[in-house]
PDB file of C-alpha atoms in Angstrom:
ATOM      1  CA  MET A   1       0.000   0.000   0.000  1.00 53.00           C
ATOM      2  CA  SER A   2       1.225   3.292  -0.848  1.00 55.00           C
ATOM      3  CA  ASN A   3       1.558   6.058   1.529  1.00 60.00           C
ATOM      4  CA  HIS A   4       0.174   8.820  -0.453  1.00 57.00           C
ATOM      5  CA  VAL A   5      -0.820  11.899   1.436  1.00 57.00           C
ATOM      6  CA  ASP A   6      -2.825  14.612  -0.168  1.00 59.00           C
ATOM      7  CA  GLU A   7      -0.929  17.772  -0.001  1.00 60.00           C
ATOM      8  CA  PRO A   8      -2.768  21.007   0.207  1.00 57.00           C
ATOM      9  CA  ASP A   9      -2.778  23.114  -2.942  1.00 58.00           C
ATOM     10  CA  PRO A  10      -0.219  25.862  -2.605  1.00 59.00           C
ATOM     11  CA  ASP A  11      -2.543  28.486  -4.193  1.00 61.00           C
ATOM     12  CA  PRO A  12      -6.043  27.580  -3.491  1.00 60.00           C
ATOM     13  CA  GLU A  13      -8.606  29.694  -5.319  1.00 66.00           C
ATOM     14  CA  PRO A  14     -10.677  31.635  -2.901  1.00 63.00           C
ATOM     15  CA  GLU A  15     -14.301  30.934  -2.944  1.00 66.00           C
ATOM     16  CA  PRO A  16     -16.291  33.718  -4.542  1.00 62.00           C
ATOM     17  CA  THR A  17     -17.853  36.084  -2.066  1.00 63.00           C
ATOM     18  CA  PRO A  18     -21.561  35.909  -2.445  1.00 61.00           C
ATOM     19  CA  VAL A  19     -23.092  39.199  -3.629  1.00 58.00           C
ATOM     20  CA  PRO A  20     -25.771  40.038  -1.162  1.00 61.00           C
ATOM     21  CA  SER A  21     -29.058  40.697  -2.816  1.00 68.00           C
ATOM     22  CA  PRO A  22     -30.659  43.979  -1.769  1.00 69.00           C
ATOM     23  CA  SER A  23     -33.040  43.575   1.001  1.00 75.00           C
ATOM     24  CA  LEU A  24     -36.660  44.451   0.632  1.00 75.00           C
ATOM     25  CA  LEU A  25     -36.036  47.593   2.686  1.00 74.00           C
ATOM     26  CA  GLN A  26     -33.195  48.718   0.419  1.00 77.00           C
ATOM     27  CA  ARG A  27     -35.234  48.116  -2.732  1.00 79.00           C
ATOM     28  CA  SER A  28     -38.164  50.036  -1.266  1.00 76.00           C
ATOM     29  CA  TRP A  29     -35.914  52.930  -0.296  1.00 79.00           C
ATOM     30  CA  ALA A  30     -34.416  53.121  -3.810  1.00 78.00           C
ATOM     31  CA  ARG A  31     -37.887  53.122  -5.364  1.00 81.00           C
ATOM     32  CA  MET A  32     -39.023  55.879  -3.001  1.00 80.00           C
ATOM     33  CA  GLN A  33     -36.027  58.030  -3.961  1.00 81.00           C
ATOM     34  CA  ILE A  34     -36.862  57.664  -7.665  1.00 82.00           C
ATOM     35  CA  LEU A  35     -40.491  58.446  -6.969  1.00 77.00           C
ATOM     36  CA  GLY A  36     -39.484  61.522  -4.914  1.00 76.00           C
ATOM     37  CA  ARG A  37     -37.351  62.882  -7.780  1.00 81.00           C
ATOM     38  CA  ARG A  38     -40.254  62.442 -10.208  1.00 81.00           C
ATOM     39  CA  LEU A  39     -42.721  64.101  -7.844  1.00 75.00           C
ATOM     40  CA  ARG A  40     -40.414  67.086  -7.302  1.00 79.00           C
ATOM     41  CA  ALA A  41     -40.059  67.564 -11.069  1.00 73.00           C
ATOM     42  CA  HIS A  42     -43.831  67.394 -11.559  1.00 73.00           C
ATOM     43  CA  ALA A  43     -44.467  69.628  -8.552  1.00 72.00           C
ATOM     44  CA  ARG A  44     -42.284  72.372 -10.082  1.00 75.00           C
ATOM     45  CA  HIS A  45     -44.253  72.150 -13.321  1.00 72.00           C
ATOM     46  CA  ALA A  46     -47.532  72.174 -11.423  1.00 69.00           C
ATOM     47  CA  LEU A  47     -46.402  75.216  -9.427  1.00 73.00           C
ATOM     48  CA  VAL A  48     -45.489  77.139 -12.585  1.00 71.00           C
ATOM     49  CA  VAL A  49     -48.811  76.240 -14.228  1.00 68.00           C
ATOM     50  CA  GLY A  50     -50.669  77.186 -11.032  1.00 69.00           C
ATOM     51  CA  VAL A  51     -48.990  80.600 -10.785  1.00 70.00           C
ATOM     52  CA  ILE A  52     -49.642  81.363 -14.464  1.00 73.00           C
ATOM     53  CA  THR A  53     -53.270  80.316 -14.109  1.00 70.00           C
ATOM     54  CA  ALA A  54     -53.722  82.389 -10.950  1.00 70.00           C
ATOM     55  CA  VAL A  55     -52.282  85.498 -12.614  1.00 68.00           C
ATOM     56  CA  LEU A  56     -53.737  85.197 -16.102  1.00 66.00           C
ATOM     57  CA  GLY A  57     -57.051  83.528 -15.246  1.00 68.00           C
ATOM     58  CA  PRO A  58     -58.828  86.656 -13.968  1.00 71.00           C
ATOM     59  CA  LEU A  59     -57.376  88.714 -16.820  1.00 67.00           C
ATOM     60  CA  ALA A  60     -58.635  86.256 -19.427  1.00 65.00           C
ATOM     61  CA  GLY A  61     -62.240  86.968 -18.461  1.00 68.00           C
ATOM     62  CA  TYR A  62     -61.591  90.641 -19.132  1.00 66.00           C
ATOM     63  CA  LEU A  63     -59.256  90.443 -22.132  1.00 64.00           C
ATOM     64  CA  VAL A  64     -60.913  87.762 -24.268  1.00 66.00           C
ATOM     65  CA  PRO A  65     -64.160  89.736 -24.810  1.00 68.00           C
ATOM     66  CA  LYS A  66     -62.072  92.852 -25.582  1.00 64.00           C
ATOM     67  CA  LEU A  67     -60.465  91.016 -28.510  1.00 67.00           C
ATOM     68  CA  PHE A  68     -63.820  90.925 -30.291  1.00 70.00           C
ATOM     69  CA  GLU A  69     -64.917  94.518 -29.600  1.00 68.00           C
ATOM     70  CA  ASP A  70     -64.574  97.339 -32.078  1.00 62.00           C
ATOM     71  CA  PRO A  71     -61.773  99.709 -31.062  1.00 59.00           C
ATOM     72  CA  PRO A  72     -62.882 103.021 -29.584  1.00 55.00           C
ATOM     73  CA  PRO A  73     -62.877 106.005 -31.916  1.00 57.00           C
ATOM     74  CA  PRO A  74     -59.526 107.769 -31.843  1.00 67.00           C
ATOM     75  CA  CYS A  75     -58.922 110.919 -29.863  1.00 82.00           C
ATOM     76  CA  PRO A  76     -58.577 113.618 -31.248  1.00 78.00           C
ATOM     77  CA  GLY A  77     -61.936 113.861 -32.841  1.00 75.00           C
ATOM     78  CA  ALA A  78     -65.203 112.256 -31.826  1.00 82.00           C
ATOM     79  CA  GLY A  79     -63.309 109.827 -29.601  1.00 87.00           C
ATOM     80  CA  CYS A  80     -62.433 112.631 -27.174  1.00 91.00           C
ATOM     81  CA  ASP A  81     -66.057 113.336 -26.276  1.00 92.00           C
ATOM     82  CA  GLY A  82     -66.654 112.346 -22.646  1.00 94.00           C
ATOM     83  CA  LYS A  83     -62.991 111.442 -21.988  1.00 94.00           C
ATOM     84  CA  ASN A  84     -60.544 112.783 -19.422  1.00 93.00           C
ATOM     85  CA  PRO A  85     -58.295 115.392 -21.107  1.00 92.00           C
ATOM     86  CA  LYS A  86     -55.242 114.333 -19.103  1.00 89.00           C
ATOM     87  CA  ASP A  87     -55.562 110.696 -20.179  1.00 88.00           C
ATOM     88  CA  TYR A  88     -55.465 111.623 -23.866  1.00 88.00           C
ATOM     89  CA  GLY A  89     -52.766 114.298 -23.776  1.00 88.00           C
ATOM     90  CA  CYS A  90     -55.259 117.043 -24.600  1.00 90.00           C
ATOM     91  CA  ALA A  91     -53.938 119.236 -21.790  1.00 85.00           C
ATOM     92  CA  ALA A  92     -50.603 119.524 -23.641  1.00 86.00           C
ATOM     93  CA  ASP A  93     -51.785 122.260 -26.057  1.00 89.00           C
ATOM     94  CA  VAL A  94     -54.556 123.686 -23.869  1.00 93.00           C
ATOM     95  CA  THR A  95     -55.535 127.318 -23.923  1.00 95.00           C
ATOM     96  CA  SER A  96     -57.885 128.879 -21.373  1.00 95.00           C
ATOM     97  CA  TRP A  97     -60.605 131.469 -21.386  1.00 94.00           C
ATOM     98  CA  THR A  98     -61.324 133.046 -18.026  1.00 92.00           C
ATOM     99  CA  PRO A  99     -64.521 135.088 -17.721  1.00 88.00           C
ATOM    100  CA  PRO A 100     -64.313 138.698 -16.503  1.00 81.00           C
ATOM    101  CA  GLY A 101     -63.499 139.195 -12.797  1.00 76.00           C
ATOM    102  CA  GLY A 102     -65.845 139.463  -9.850  1.00 75.00           C
ATOM    103  CA  ASN A 103     -66.807 135.776  -9.766  1.00 80.00           C
ATOM    104  CA  PRO A 104     -67.473 134.130  -6.399  1.00 85.00           C
ATOM    105  CA  VAL A 105     -65.431 131.092  -7.497  1.00 91.00           C
ATOM    106  CA  GLY A 106     -62.918 130.707 -10.282  1.00 90.00           C
ATOM    107  CA  VAL A 107     -64.215 129.210 -13.523  1.00 94.00           C
ATOM    108  CA  GLN A 108     -62.335 128.583 -16.744  1.00 94.00           C
ATOM    109  CA  LEU A 109     -63.156 127.142 -20.114  1.00 96.00           C
ATOM    110  CA  ARG A 110     -60.272 125.010 -21.394  1.00 96.00           C
ATOM    111  CA  TYR A 111     -59.804 124.340 -25.124  1.00 95.00           C
ATOM    112  CA  SER A 112     -57.555 121.915 -27.010  1.00 94.00           C
ATOM    113  CA  LYS A 113     -57.512 122.689 -30.726  1.00 92.00           C
ATOM    114  CA  ARG A 114     -55.595 119.457 -31.464  1.00 91.00           C
ATOM    115  CA  CYS A 115     -58.234 117.350 -29.690  1.00 93.00           C
ATOM    116  CA  GLY A 116     -61.172 119.448 -30.903  1.00 93.00           C
ATOM    117  CA  ALA A 117     -62.621 119.590 -27.390  1.00 95.00           C
ATOM    118  CA  VAL A 118     -63.425 121.907 -24.483  1.00 96.00           C
ATOM    119  CA  TRP A 119     -63.887 121.245 -20.782  1.00 97.00           C
ATOM    120  CA  GLY A 120     -64.808 123.352 -17.774  1.00 96.00           C
ATOM    121  CA  ARG A 121     -62.821 123.930 -14.605  1.00 96.00           C
ATOM    122  CA  ILE A 122     -63.911 125.333 -11.250  1.00 95.00           C
ATOM    123  CA  THR A 123     -61.437 126.634  -8.652  1.00 93.00           C
ATOM    124  CA  ARG A 124     -61.733 128.122  -5.144  1.00 92.00           C
ATOM    125  CA  GLY A 125     -65.008 126.233  -4.661  1.00 92.00           C
ATOM    126  CA  GLU A 126     -66.338 123.967  -1.940  1.00 92.00           C
ATOM    127  CA  PRO A 127     -67.332 120.293  -2.021  1.00 92.00           C
ATOM    128  CA  GLY A 128     -70.563 119.943  -3.973  1.00 93.00           C
ATOM    129  CA  ASP A 129     -70.021 123.010  -6.192  1.00 94.00           C
ATOM    130  CA  THR A 130     -70.554 122.147  -9.868  1.00 96.00           C
ATOM    131  CA  VAL A 131     -69.114 123.333 -13.174  1.00 97.00           C
ATOM    132  CA  THR A 132     -70.925 122.634 -16.469  1.00 97.00           C
ATOM    133  CA  VAL A 133     -70.018 123.109 -20.134  1.00 97.00           C
ATOM    134  CA  GLN A 134     -72.766 122.950 -22.776  1.00 97.00           C
ATOM    135  CA  VAL A 135     -71.734 123.026 -26.441  1.00 96.00           C
ATOM    136  CA  THR A 136     -74.454 124.578 -28.609  1.00 95.00           C
ATOM    137  CA  GLY A 137     -75.744 121.728 -30.761  1.00 93.00           C
ATOM    138  CA  GLY A 138     -73.446 119.270 -28.948  1.00 91.00           C
ATOM    139  CA  SER A 139     -72.824 117.549 -25.664  1.00 92.00           C
ATOM    140  CA  SER A 140     -72.937 118.780 -22.100  1.00 96.00           C
ATOM    141  CA  ARG A 141     -70.502 117.806 -19.336  1.00 97.00           C
ATOM    142  CA  SER A 142     -70.690 118.515 -15.593  1.00 97.00           C
ATOM    143  CA  ALA A 143     -68.454 117.788 -12.628  1.00 96.00           C
ATOM    144  CA  SER A 144     -68.830 118.435  -8.899  1.00 95.00           C
ATOM    145  CA  ILE A 145     -66.071 119.004  -6.400  1.00 94.00           C
ATOM    146  CA  ASP A 146     -65.679 115.901  -4.236  1.00 93.00           C
ATOM    147  CA  TYR A 147     -63.006 117.303  -1.924  1.00 91.00           C
ATOM    148  CA  GLY A 148     -60.568 120.167  -2.117  1.00 91.00           C
ATOM    149  CA  PRO A 149     -61.284 123.454  -3.895  1.00 92.00           C
ATOM    150  CA  ASP A 150     -61.361 122.501  -7.606  1.00 93.00           C
ATOM    151  CA  GLN A 151     -62.539 120.076 -10.272  1.00 96.00           C
ATOM    152  CA  TYR A 152     -62.794 119.827 -14.051  1.00 96.00           C
ATOM    153  CA  THR A 153     -65.277 118.182 -16.399  1.00 97.00           C
ATOM    154  CA  LYS A 154     -64.719 115.555 -19.061  1.00 96.00           C
ATOM    155  CA  MET A 155     -64.247 116.817 -22.610  1.00 96.00           C
ATOM    156  CA  ALA A 156     -67.051 117.990 -24.888  1.00 95.00           C
ATOM    157  CA  ARG A 157     -66.355 117.842 -28.618  1.00 94.00           C
ATOM    158  CA  VAL A 158     -66.334 121.068 -30.643  1.00 94.00           C
ATOM    159  CA  GLY A 159     -65.766 121.888 -34.311  1.00 91.00           C
ATOM    160  CA  ALA A 160     -63.722 124.706 -35.802  1.00 90.00           C
ATOM    161  CA  ASP A 161     -66.605 127.126 -35.049  1.00 94.00           C
ATOM    162  CA  PHE A 162     -68.338 126.701 -31.693  1.00 95.00           C
ATOM    163  CA  ARG A 163     -70.367 128.361 -28.968  1.00 97.00           C
ATOM    164  CA  VAL A 164     -70.111 127.083 -25.379  1.00 97.00           C
ATOM    165  CA  ARG A 165     -72.013 127.979 -22.236  1.00 96.00           C
ATOM    166  CA  LEU A 166     -69.931 127.719 -19.026  1.00 96.00           C
ATOM    167  CA  CYS A 167     -71.788 127.661 -15.675  1.00 95.00           C
ATOM    168  CA  ALA A 168     -70.852 127.429 -11.992  1.00 94.00           C
ATOM    169  CA  GLU A 169     -73.410 126.383  -9.397  1.00 94.00           C
ATOM    170  CA  PRO A 170     -72.982 126.225  -5.602  1.00 93.00           C
ATOM    171  CA  SER A 171     -73.949 123.202  -3.583  1.00 91.00           C
ATOM    172  CA  ALA A 172     -77.070 123.402  -1.448  1.00 85.00           C
ATOM    173  CA  GLY A 173     -75.316 122.038   1.645  1.00 78.00           C
ATOM    174  CA  PRO A 174     -75.910 123.664   5.071  1.00 80.00           C
ATOM    175  CA  ASP A 175     -72.160 123.775   5.814  1.00 81.00           C
ATOM    176  CA  ARG A 176     -71.284 126.294   3.108  1.00 83.00           C
ATOM    177  CA  LYS A 177     -68.761 128.946   4.074  1.00 85.00           C
ATOM    178  CA  ARG A 178     -69.791 131.397   1.332  1.00 84.00           C
ATOM    179  CA  SER A 179     -73.138 132.098  -0.249  1.00 87.00           C
ATOM    180  CA  TRP A 180     -73.529 132.787  -3.980  1.00 87.00           C
ATOM    181  CA  VAL A 181     -75.915 131.917  -6.808  1.00 90.00           C
ATOM    182  CA  ARG A 182     -75.495 130.084 -10.106  1.00 91.00           C
ATOM    183  CA  TYR A 183     -73.946 132.133 -12.902  1.00 91.00           C
ATOM    184  CA  CYS A 184     -73.014 131.448 -16.546  1.00 93.00           C
ATOM    185  CA  PHE A 185     -70.896 132.818 -19.418  1.00 93.00           C
ATOM    186  CA  GLN A 186     -70.706 132.198 -23.155  1.00 95.00           C
ATOM    187  CA  ALA A 187     -67.552 131.712 -25.201  1.00 95.00           C
ATOM    188  CA  THR A 188     -66.712 131.001 -28.847  1.00 94.00           C
ATOM    189  CA  GLU A 189     -63.626 130.110 -30.852  1.00 94.00           C
ATOM    190  CA  HIS A 190     -63.048 133.915 -31.081  1.00 94.00           C
ATOM    191  CA  SER A 191     -62.952 134.495 -27.295  1.00 93.00           C
ATOM    192  CA  PRO A 192     -59.631 135.755 -25.896  1.00 92.00           C
ATOM    193  CA  TRP A 193     -57.908 132.368 -25.335  1.00 92.00           C
ATOM    194  CA  ASN A 194     -54.559 132.402 -23.608  1.00 90.00           C
TER     195      ASN A 194
END
């Protein structure tokens, strides 16, 4: 019988280390991280859409019908009638006619040749006092002082030749500081404008 002894291999190959499979907890955590990234991306988009909707939504109800309306007539011209002279730049070339002195309050007739319009102004009045302009054969505009000492009317359209009646009327309030009665003047395109 032979005496053969198994010798150990000088370089044994190491056994492969088993790769641990991810646990259920680790797989769940990884899925939740992916889901979180997707939700954050969608949340940013939803936030942007929400802000745009919140800002533009109320405006859409106002703007969409305006798209289908006829544009207003241009000012100067007929489009100035009933408009605020400051909003349309009509005060830029304004000239004024001030009636003769001795008036209880200051009244002026303002005229813009470029806009083809006049408007009345009352100064040194009290709340409730009214100024009126009446264009012969045209429109009439009035304005009352709300607070402070003066006010002006909206514009009334005039042609190249015109006649305008300008009136001031006191309020009927019991707290008036001064007493006076309604008075009126007439002016034309030939009045002394300055």
